[in-house]
Coordinates of C-alpha atoms in Angstrom, one line a residue:
M1 CA -45.4 130.5 137.7
S2 CA -45.4 126.7 137.5
E3 CA -45.5 125.0 140.7
Q4 CA -42.4 123.5 138.8
Q5 CA -40.9 126.3 138.4
A6 CA -41.2 127.0 142.1
F7 CA -39.8 124.6 143.8
R8 CA -37.0 124.6 141.0
D9 CA -36.7 128.5 142.2
A10 CA -36.6 127.2 146.0
M11 CA -33.7 124.8 145.8
S12 CA -32.0 126.8 143.8
R13 CA -31.4 128.4 147.3
L14 CA -30.5 125.5 149.3
G15 CA -26.9 125.0 149.2
A16 CA -24.8 122.0 148.2
A17 CA -21.9 120.1 147.6
V18 CA -20.8 119.3 144.6
N19 CA -20.2 115.9 143.2
I20 CA -18.7 113.9 140.2
V21 CA -20.1 110.2 140.8
T22 CA -18.5 107.5 139.0
T23 CA -18.9 104.1 138.2
D24 CA -16.8 101.8 136.2
G25 CA -17.4 97.5 135.5
P26 CA -19.3 94.9 133.4
A27 CA -21.3 98.0 131.8
G28 CA -18.2 100.5 131.2
M29 CA -17.2 103.9 132.8
A30 CA -19.4 107.0 133.4
G31 CA -20.0 109.8 135.9
F32 CA -22.5 113.0 136.0
T33 CA -22.5 115.9 137.8
A34 CA -24.6 116.0 141.3
S35 CA -25.6 117.7 144.2
A36 CA -28.8 115.7 145.4
V37 CA -26.5 113.8 147.4
C38 CA -26.3 113.6 151.3
S39 CA -25.9 110.5 154.6
V40 CA -28.5 108.5 155.4
T41 CA -26.7 107.1 158.3
D42 CA -23.6 106.2 159.9
S43 CA -23.8 102.4 161.0
P44 CA -23.3 101.3 158.4
P45 CA -21.8 104.0 156.3
T46 CA -24.0 105.0 153.7
L47 CA -25.1 108.1 151.1
L48 CA -28.4 108.1 149.0
V49 CA -27.4 109.5 145.3
C50 CA -30.5 110.4 143.2
L51 CA -30.2 110.0 139.4
N52 CA -32.6 111.0 136.8
R53 CA -33.6 107.8 135.2
N54 CA -33.7 109.6 131.6
A55 CA -29.8 110.4 132.1
S56 CA -27.6 108.9 128.9
V57 CA -25.2 107.5 132.0
W58 CA -28.4 105.9 133.7
P59 CA -28.4 102.4 132.8
V60 CA -24.5 101.8 133.2
F61 CA -25.1 102.6 136.9
Q62 CA -28.0 100.5 137.1
A63 CA -25.6 97.4 135.5
N64 CA -22.5 98.3 137.5
G65 CA -24.3 98.7 140.7
Q66 CA -20.8 100.3 142.3
L67 CA -20.1 104.3 142.5
C68 CA -17.8 106.7 143.8
V69 CA -18.9 110.1 145.0
N70 CA -16.4 112.3 145.0
T71 CA -17.0 116.0 146.4
L72 CA -15.1 118.5 144.6
A73 CA -12.8 121.2 146.0
A74 CA -12.7 125.1 145.1
G75 CA -11.0 124.9 141.3
H76 CA -12.7 121.8 140.3
E77 CA -16.0 124.6 138.5
A78 CA -14.6 123.2 134.7
L79 CA -14.3 119.9 135.7
S80 CA -18.0 120.0 136.8
G81 CA -19.5 121.7 134.1
L82 CA -17.7 118.8 131.7
F83 CA -19.1 115.8 134.0
G84 CA -22.9 118.2 133.5
G85 CA -23.2 118.6 130.4
K86 CA -23.2 116.8 127.4
T87 CA -19.2 115.7 126.6
P88 CA -18.5 112.6 125.8
M89 CA -17.3 110.5 128.6
E90 CA -13.4 110.3 127.5
E91 CA -13.2 113.4 127.6
R92 CA -14.9 114.2 130.4
F93 CA -12.3 111.6 131.9
A94 CA -9.3 112.7 130.2
A95 CA -9.7 116.0 131.8
A96 CA -8.0 115.3 135.4
R97 CA -6.4 112.2 137.5
W98 CA -8.4 109.3 138.9
R99 CA -7.4 106.1 140.8
R100 CA -9.0 103.3 141.5
G101 CA -11.2 102.6 145.0
V102 CA -11.8 99.2 146.0
T103 CA -15.0 98.7 143.9
G104 CA -12.8 100.2 140.9
S105 CA -14.5 103.3 139.8
P106 CA -13.0 105.9 139.7
Q107 CA -11.4 108.2 142.7
L108 CA -10.7 111.8 141.6
D109 CA -7.4 113.0 142.8
G110 CA -7.6 116.2 144.4
A111 CA -11.3 115.7 145.7
V112 CA -11.9 117.3 148.9
V113 CA -13.2 113.5 149.9
S114 CA -14.4 110.1 148.0
F115 CA -17.0 107.4 148.5
D116 CA -16.3 104.3 147.1
C117 CA -19.8 102.6 147.3
R118 CA -21.9 99.2 146.7
V119 CA -25.3 100.5 145.6
E120 CA -27.4 98.0 148.1
Q121 CA -31.3 99.5 147.3
V122 CA -32.7 101.8 144.1
V123 CA -35.8 102.6 145.6
P124 CA -38.1 105.0 142.1
V125 CA -39.3 108.2 143.0
S126 CA -41.5 109.6 139.8
T127 CA -38.0 110.2 137.3
H128 CA -35.4 109.9 139.3
D129 CA -34.0 106.8 141.4
V130 CA -32.7 107.3 144.7
L131 CA -29.5 104.7 145.2
L132 CA -28.6 103.6 148.9
C133 CA -25.7 103.5 148.3
R134 CA -23.4 101.5 151.1
V135 CA -19.6 103.1 152.0
L136 CA -17.4 100.2 151.7
E137 CA -14.2 102.8 151.5
I138 CA -13.3 106.7 152.4
S139 CA -10.3 108.6 150.6
R140 CA -10.1 112.5 152.6
N141 CA -8.3 115.7 151.2
D142 CA -8.0 117.4 154.6
D143 CA -5.3 120.2 152.0
T144 CA -7.9 121.7 150.4
H145 CA -11.8 123.2 150.7
G146 CA -15.1 122.3 148.6
L147 CA -17.0 123.5 146.2
V148 CA -20.9 124.3 146.4
W149 CA -23.5 125.1 144.7
F150 CA -25.6 127.9 145.3
D151 CA -28.6 130.4 143.7
R152 CA -27.5 128.3 140.2
H153 CA -23.5 129.8 140.9
Y154 CA -20.5 128.2 142.6
H155 CA -19.3 129.1 145.6
A156 CA -15.6 128.2 146.8
L157 CA -15.6 127.4 150.5
S158 CA -12.3 128.7 152.8
R159 CA -11.2 127.1 155.8
P160 CA -13.0 129.9 158.6
V161 CA -11.0 132.3 160.4
C162 CA -12.2 131.1 164.0
G163 CA -13.9 128.4 165.4
L164 CA -17.6 128.9 167.0
A165 CA -17.1 129.3 170.8
S166 CA -17.7 126.2 173.3

């Protein structure tokens, strides 16, 4: 087994939230499915998003300089598939309802949380860019539960039966 395949297999065992990352601006509207998203700091609120420079959406995100990370809820598996494949952009966005955040990037109605961001720094690493994104607006939906990607499958999260003891 190659080192690359061994790494991919190992990473499949690392559960991650499923997100649709969107943008709109002078270069147009685009979006893609991502699990490579995480917090960096809360002061100022900053996320990182990894984007392959070979992705068809890369030039749009690079030119717009803003994005929204929409964390998917249980039941959004089909939408994740649309944004993760070769589906034309118009069809991707037509499959759900959206509103606009402060940057104008599409925020998914029904997302667990949406982080509307300005890209402040781009760090190239091999085939990808790491986008360091300043969070400008947060929209939460506390009535739903998340969707994670683990072992190459979607898993819906549910409210825990009991909390941890103090």
